[in-house]
PDB file of C-alpha atoms in Angstrom:
ATOM      1  CA  UNK A 841       0.187   0.118   0.009  1.00 84.00           C
ATOM      2  CA  UNK A 842       1.006   3.297  -0.928  1.00 88.00           C
ATOM      3  CA  UNK A 843      -0.234   7.162  -0.156  1.00 90.00           C
ATOM      4  CA  UNK A 844       0.523   8.843  -3.205  1.00 90.00           C
ATOM      5  CA  UNK A 845       0.256  13.340  -2.932  1.00 92.00           C
ATOM      6  CA  UNK A 846      -0.063  15.177  -6.304  1.00 93.00           C
ATOM      7  CA  UNK A 847       1.121  18.846  -5.695  1.00 92.00           C
ATOM      8  CA  UNK A 848       0.316  18.701  -1.899  1.00 89.00           C
ATOM      9  CA  UNK A 849      -3.576  18.837  -3.523  1.00 91.00           C
ATOM     10  CA  UNK A 850      -4.746  15.276  -4.407  1.00 92.00           C
ATOM     11  CA  UNK A 851      -4.673  12.113  -2.630  1.00 92.00           C
ATOM     12  CA  UNK A 852      -4.270   8.773  -3.928  1.00 92.00           C
ATOM     13  CA  UNK A 853      -4.317   5.072  -2.233  1.00 91.00           C
ATOM     14  CA  UNK A 854      -2.630   2.666  -4.199  1.00 90.00           C
ATOM     15  CA  UNK A 855      -2.051  -1.001  -4.104  1.00 89.00           C
ATOM     16  CA  UNK A 856       0.302  -2.979  -6.047  1.00 82.00           C
ATOM     17  CA  UNK A 857      -0.099  -6.762  -6.219  1.00 80.00           C
ATOM     18  CA  UNK A 858      -0.837  -9.091  -9.304  1.00 80.00           C
ATOM     19  CA  UNK A 859      -2.905  -6.124 -10.425  1.00 84.00           C
ATOM     20  CA  UNK A 860      -2.801  -2.304  -9.637  1.00 86.00           C
ATOM     21  CA  UNK A 861      -5.444  -0.497  -7.849  1.00 89.00           C
ATOM     22  CA  UNK A 862      -5.778   3.247  -6.877  1.00 90.00           C
ATOM     23  CA  UNK A 863      -8.362   4.259  -4.199  1.00 92.00           C
ATOM     24  CA  UNK A 864      -9.799   0.576  -4.252  1.00 89.00           C
ATOM     25  CA  UNK A 865     -10.564   0.468  -8.053  1.00 90.00           C
ATOM     26  CA  UNK A 866      -8.291  -1.665 -10.386  1.00 90.00           C
ATOM     27  CA  UNK A 867      -6.385  -0.152 -13.056  1.00 90.00           C
ATOM     28  CA  UNK A 868      -5.207  -0.940 -16.264  1.00 88.00           C
ATOM     29  CA  UNK A 869      -1.960   1.214 -17.642  1.00 87.00           C
ATOM     30  CA  UNK A 870      -0.185   0.316 -20.633  1.00 90.00           C
ATOM     31  CA  UNK A 871       3.461   1.586 -20.509  1.00 89.00           C
ATOM     32  CA  UNK A 872       6.192   1.942 -22.840  1.00 92.00           C
ATOM     33  CA  UNK A 873       9.764   3.220 -21.700  1.00 90.00           C
ATOM     34  CA  UNK A 874      11.024   5.593 -24.463  1.00 89.00           C
ATOM     35  CA  UNK A 875      14.643   6.537 -22.936  1.00 83.00           C
ATOM     36  CA  UNK A 876      15.857   7.231 -19.462  1.00 83.00           C
ATOM     37  CA  UNK A 877      12.982   9.207 -17.557  1.00 83.00           C
ATOM     38  CA  UNK A 878      10.543   9.196 -20.529  1.00 93.00           C
ATOM     39  CA  UNK A 879       7.835   7.141 -20.890  1.00 93.00           C
ATOM     40  CA  UNK A 880       4.669   6.770 -23.119  1.00 94.00           C
ATOM     41  CA  UNK A 881       1.402   6.036 -21.204  1.00 92.00           C
ATOM     42  CA  UNK A 882      -1.650   4.731 -22.313  1.00 93.00           C
ATOM     43  CA  UNK A 883      -4.792   5.152 -20.094  1.00 91.00           C
ATOM     44  CA  UNK A 884      -8.279   4.755 -20.379  1.00 91.00           C
ATOM     45  CA  UNK A 885      -7.970   5.008 -25.171  1.00 92.00           C
ATOM     46  CA  UNK A 886      -5.809   8.399 -23.983  1.00 94.00           C
ATOM     47  CA  UNK A 887      -2.399   8.986 -24.710  1.00 94.00           C
ATOM     48  CA  UNK A 888       0.410  10.484 -22.366  1.00 95.00           C
ATOM     49  CA  UNK A 889       3.901  11.803 -22.517  1.00 94.00           C
ATOM     50  CA  UNK A 890       5.558  10.899 -19.028  1.00 93.00           C
ATOM     51  CA  UNK A 891       8.561  12.654 -18.137  1.00 94.00           C
ATOM     52  CA  UNK A 892      10.867  12.537 -14.601  1.00 92.00           C
ATOM     53  CA  UNK A 893      12.023  15.633 -14.344  1.00 92.00           C
ATOM     54  CA  UNK A 894      13.685  15.435 -11.064  1.00 91.00           C
ATOM     55  CA  UNK A 895      13.825  12.808  -8.469  1.00 89.00           C
ATOM     56  CA  UNK A 896      14.773  12.993  -4.646  1.00 86.00           C
ATOM     57  CA  UNK A 897      14.572   9.233  -3.611  1.00 83.00           C
ATOM     58  CA  UNK A 898      15.462  10.234   0.236  1.00 80.00           C
ATOM     59  CA  UNK A 899      12.633  12.402   0.197  1.00 82.00           C
ATOM     60  CA  UNK A 900      10.374  10.041  -1.964  1.00 88.00           C
ATOM     61  CA  UNK A 901       9.651  12.684  -4.129  1.00 91.00           C
ATOM     62  CA  UNK A 902       9.290  12.949  -7.356  1.00 92.00           C
ATOM     63  CA  UNK A 903       8.872  16.113  -9.909  1.00 94.00           C
ATOM     64  CA  UNK A 904       6.735  14.436 -13.258  1.00 94.00           C
ATOM     65  CA  UNK A 905       5.772  16.301 -16.454  1.00 95.00           C
ATOM     66  CA  UNK A 906       2.867  14.711 -18.087  1.00 94.00           C
ATOM     67  CA  UNK A 907       1.982  15.985 -21.345  1.00 95.00           C
ATOM     68  CA  UNK A 908       3.870  19.455 -20.868  1.00 93.00           C
ATOM     69  CA  UNK A 909       2.696  19.976 -17.413  1.00 95.00           C
ATOM     70  CA  UNK A 910       4.452  19.822 -14.344  1.00 95.00           C
ATOM     71  CA  UNK A 911       3.101  17.740 -11.274  1.00 95.00           C
ATOM     72  CA  UNK A 912       5.126  17.232  -7.716  1.00 95.00           C
ATOM     73  CA  UNK A 913       4.621  13.789  -6.518  1.00 93.00           C
ATOM     74  CA  UNK A 914       5.534  12.386  -2.962  1.00 92.00           C
ATOM     75  CA  UNK A 915       4.924   8.665  -2.206  1.00 90.00           C
ATOM     76  CA  UNK A 916       4.602   7.280   1.771  1.00 88.00           C
ATOM     77  CA  UNK A 917       4.844   3.495   1.682  1.00 87.00           C
ATOM     78  CA  UNK A 918       4.381   1.143   4.512  1.00 82.00           C
ATOM     79  CA  UNK A 919       6.688   2.034   6.927  1.00 83.00           C
ATOM     80  CA  UNK A 920       6.698   5.827   6.299  1.00 80.00           C
ATOM     81  CA  UNK A 921       2.423   5.358   7.371  1.00 78.00           C
ATOM     82  CA  UNK A 922       3.798   3.411  10.060  1.00 79.00           C
ATOM     83  CA  UNK A 923       6.119   5.947  11.620  1.00 76.00           C
ATOM     84  CA  UNK A 924       3.402   8.349  11.142  1.00 75.00           C
ATOM     85  CA  UNK A 925       1.105   6.319  13.192  1.00 76.00           C
ATOM     86  CA  UNK A 926       3.513   6.123  15.788  1.00 76.00           C
ATOM     87  CA  UNK A 927       4.068   9.937  15.778  1.00 70.00           C
ATOM     88  CA  UNK A 928       7.943   9.078  14.525  1.00 64.00           C
ATOM     89  CA  UNK A 929       7.881  10.486  11.142  1.00 60.00           C
ATOM     90  CA  UNK A 930      10.326  13.011  12.177  1.00 57.00           C
ATOM     91  CA  UNK A 931      13.210  11.277  12.955  1.00 54.00           C
ATOM     92  CA  UNK A 932      14.025  10.880   9.384  1.00 49.00           C
ATOM     93  CA  UNK A 933      14.897  14.388   9.469  1.00 54.00           C
ATOM     94  CA  UNK A 934      18.743  15.029   9.638  1.00 54.00           C
ATOM     95  CA  UNK A 935      19.387  17.655  12.732  1.00 67.00           C
ATOM     96  CA  UNK A 936      22.899  19.303  12.002  1.00 75.00           C
ATOM     97  CA  UNK A 937      23.779  21.267  14.836  1.00 86.00           C
ATOM     98  CA  UNK A 938      27.035  22.201  12.968  1.00 89.00           C
ATOM     99  CA  UNK A 939      29.452  22.591  10.484  1.00 90.00           C
ATOM    100  CA  UNK A 940      33.014  21.301  10.598  1.00 91.00           C
ATOM    101  CA  UNK A 941      36.053  21.836   7.988  1.00 91.00           C
ATOM    102  CA  UNK A 942      35.744  18.568   5.935  1.00 90.00           C
ATOM    103  CA  UNK A 943      39.715  19.090   5.237  1.00 91.00           C
ATOM    104  CA  UNK A 944      42.414  21.645   6.273  1.00 93.00           C
ATOM    105  CA  UNK A 945      42.121  25.056   4.321  1.00 93.00           C
ATOM    106  CA  UNK A 946      42.163  28.946   4.054  1.00 94.00           C
ATOM    107  CA  UNK A 947      38.461  30.322   4.112  1.00 94.00           C
ATOM    108  CA  UNK A 948      37.841  32.296   0.782  1.00 94.00           C
ATOM    109  CA  UNK A 949      34.580  33.863   1.691  1.00 94.00           C
ATOM    110  CA  UNK A 950      31.832  33.338   3.935  1.00 94.00           C
ATOM    111  CA  UNK A 951      28.353  33.302   2.373  1.00 94.00           C
ATOM    112  CA  UNK A 952      25.926  33.296   5.360  1.00 94.00           C
ATOM    113  CA  UNK A 953      25.377  35.681   8.317  1.00 93.00           C
ATOM    114  CA  UNK A 954      24.285  34.444  11.944  1.00 93.00           C
ATOM    115  CA  UNK A 955      20.394  34.536  11.813  1.00 93.00           C
ATOM    116  CA  UNK A 956      20.162  33.808   8.084  1.00 93.00           C
ATOM    117  CA  UNK A 957      17.870  30.868   7.474  1.00 93.00           C
ATOM    118  CA  UNK A 958      19.471  28.404   4.798  1.00 91.00           C
ATOM    119  CA  UNK A 959      17.845  25.456   3.062  1.00 90.00           C
ATOM    120  CA  UNK A 960      19.650  21.566   2.465  1.00 86.00           C
ATOM    121  CA  UNK A 961      22.263  22.765  -0.590  1.00 88.00           C
ATOM    122  CA  UNK A 962      22.589  26.170  -0.075  1.00 92.00           C
ATOM    123  CA  UNK A 963      26.072  27.653  -0.416  1.00 94.00           C
ATOM    124  CA  UNK A 964      27.590  28.343   3.150  1.00 94.00           C
ATOM    125  CA  UNK A 965      31.093  28.884   2.690  1.00 93.00           C
ATOM    126  CA  UNK A 966      34.231  28.469  -0.032  1.00 94.00           C
ATOM    127  CA  UNK A 967      37.335  26.768   1.571  1.00 93.00           C
ATOM    128  CA  UNK A 968      40.359  26.707  -0.550  1.00 94.00           C
ATOM    129  CA  UNK A 969      41.979  22.946   0.171  1.00 90.00           C
ATOM    130  CA  UNK A 970      45.350  21.537  -2.277  1.00 87.00           C
ATOM    131  CA  UNK A 971      45.090  25.098  -4.403  1.00 87.00           C
ATOM    132  CA  UNK A 972      41.190  23.739  -5.026  1.00 90.00           C
ATOM    133  CA  UNK A 973      38.024  26.249  -4.105  1.00 92.00           C
ATOM    134  CA  UNK A 974      35.693  23.979  -2.789  1.00 91.00           C
ATOM    135  CA  UNK A 975      31.929  25.029  -1.575  1.00 92.00           C
ATOM    136  CA  UNK A 976      30.925  23.848   1.566  1.00 92.00           C
ATOM    137  CA  UNK A 977      26.975  23.219   1.379  1.00 91.00           C
ATOM    138  CA  UNK A 978      23.949  23.183   3.880  1.00 89.00           C
ATOM    139  CA  UNK A 979      23.488  19.403   4.693  1.00 85.00           C
ATOM    140  CA  UNK A 980      19.986  20.483   6.371  1.00 84.00           C
ATOM    141  CA  UNK A 981      17.254  23.372   6.730  1.00 87.00           C
ATOM    142  CA  UNK A 982      18.028  25.281   9.506  1.00 87.00           C
ATOM    143  CA  UNK A 983      19.096  29.336  10.720  1.00 91.00           C
ATOM    144  CA  UNK A 984      22.500  29.797  11.340  1.00 92.00           C
ATOM    145  CA  UNK A 985      23.069  30.552  14.752  1.00 93.00           C
ATOM    146  CA  UNK A 986      26.891  31.515  14.624  1.00 93.00           C
ATOM    147  CA  UNK A 987      29.924  31.623  12.407  1.00 93.00           C
ATOM    148  CA  UNK A 988      33.109  30.539  13.941  1.00 93.00           C
ATOM    149  CA  UNK A 989      35.293  31.618  10.870  1.00 94.00           C
ATOM    150  CA  UNK A 990      36.195  34.550   8.790  1.00 93.00           C
ATOM    151  CA  UNK A 991      37.497  35.264   5.454  1.00 94.00           C
ATOM    152  CA  UNK A 992      41.320  34.449   5.818  1.00 94.00           C
ATOM    153  CA  UNK A 993      41.264  31.962   8.708  1.00 94.00           C
ATOM    154  CA  UNK A 994      43.398  28.583   8.445  1.00 95.00           C
ATOM    155  CA  UNK A 995      41.275  25.906   9.497  1.00 94.00           C
ATOM    156  CA  UNK A 996      41.824  22.667  10.368  1.00 94.00           C
ATOM    157  CA  UNK A 997      40.188  19.421   9.465  1.00 92.00           C
ATOM    158  CA  UNK A 998      37.000  19.022  11.812  1.00 92.00           C
ATOM    159  CA  UNK A 999      37.233  22.493  12.856  1.00 93.00           C
ATOM    160  CA  UNK A1000      33.635  24.011  13.770  1.00 93.00           C
ATOM    161  CA  UNK A1001      32.842  26.280  10.834  1.00 93.00           C
ATOM    162  CA  UNK A1002      29.434  27.596  11.882  1.00 92.00           C
ATOM    163  CA  UNK A1003      26.721  26.100  14.016  1.00 92.00           C
ATOM    164  CA  UNK A1004      22.951  25.825  13.121  1.00 90.00           C
ATOM    165  CA  UNK A1005      20.164  26.931  15.931  1.00 84.00           C
TER     166      UNK A1005
END
């Protein structure tokens, strides 16, 4: 059993055993995989071009383009549903309190300030190591509590660079 949400607006219960059922009704779909991420689907005598635009396996979200229209699809499996029933769905989030230097190097620039809100994947700072510039990105969503370094600082491996609140 899967709970599928489309654009955070429409919900579907999908069972995939010997046959596929959507909200308890058997569904017949004819699908041909064309190329990587692109499929052609026939459903109820209508043709659909389906393309996977972006996929986040960890978050179980997929951005799908169907006949030129974008849809954000999130999927919850039986384990996600069980965790939700037990009130434990938030245990899957990464709570990172600090960012440490992955290697010794020189801080070229600090791209965030205390109190700034950052999202997972946002650039935090640029660290030069072995004559290469390395952009250190945020591994989580959060608010910067403090910045422990300034431009020009030399840091050792595992030195605390900044903290999240």
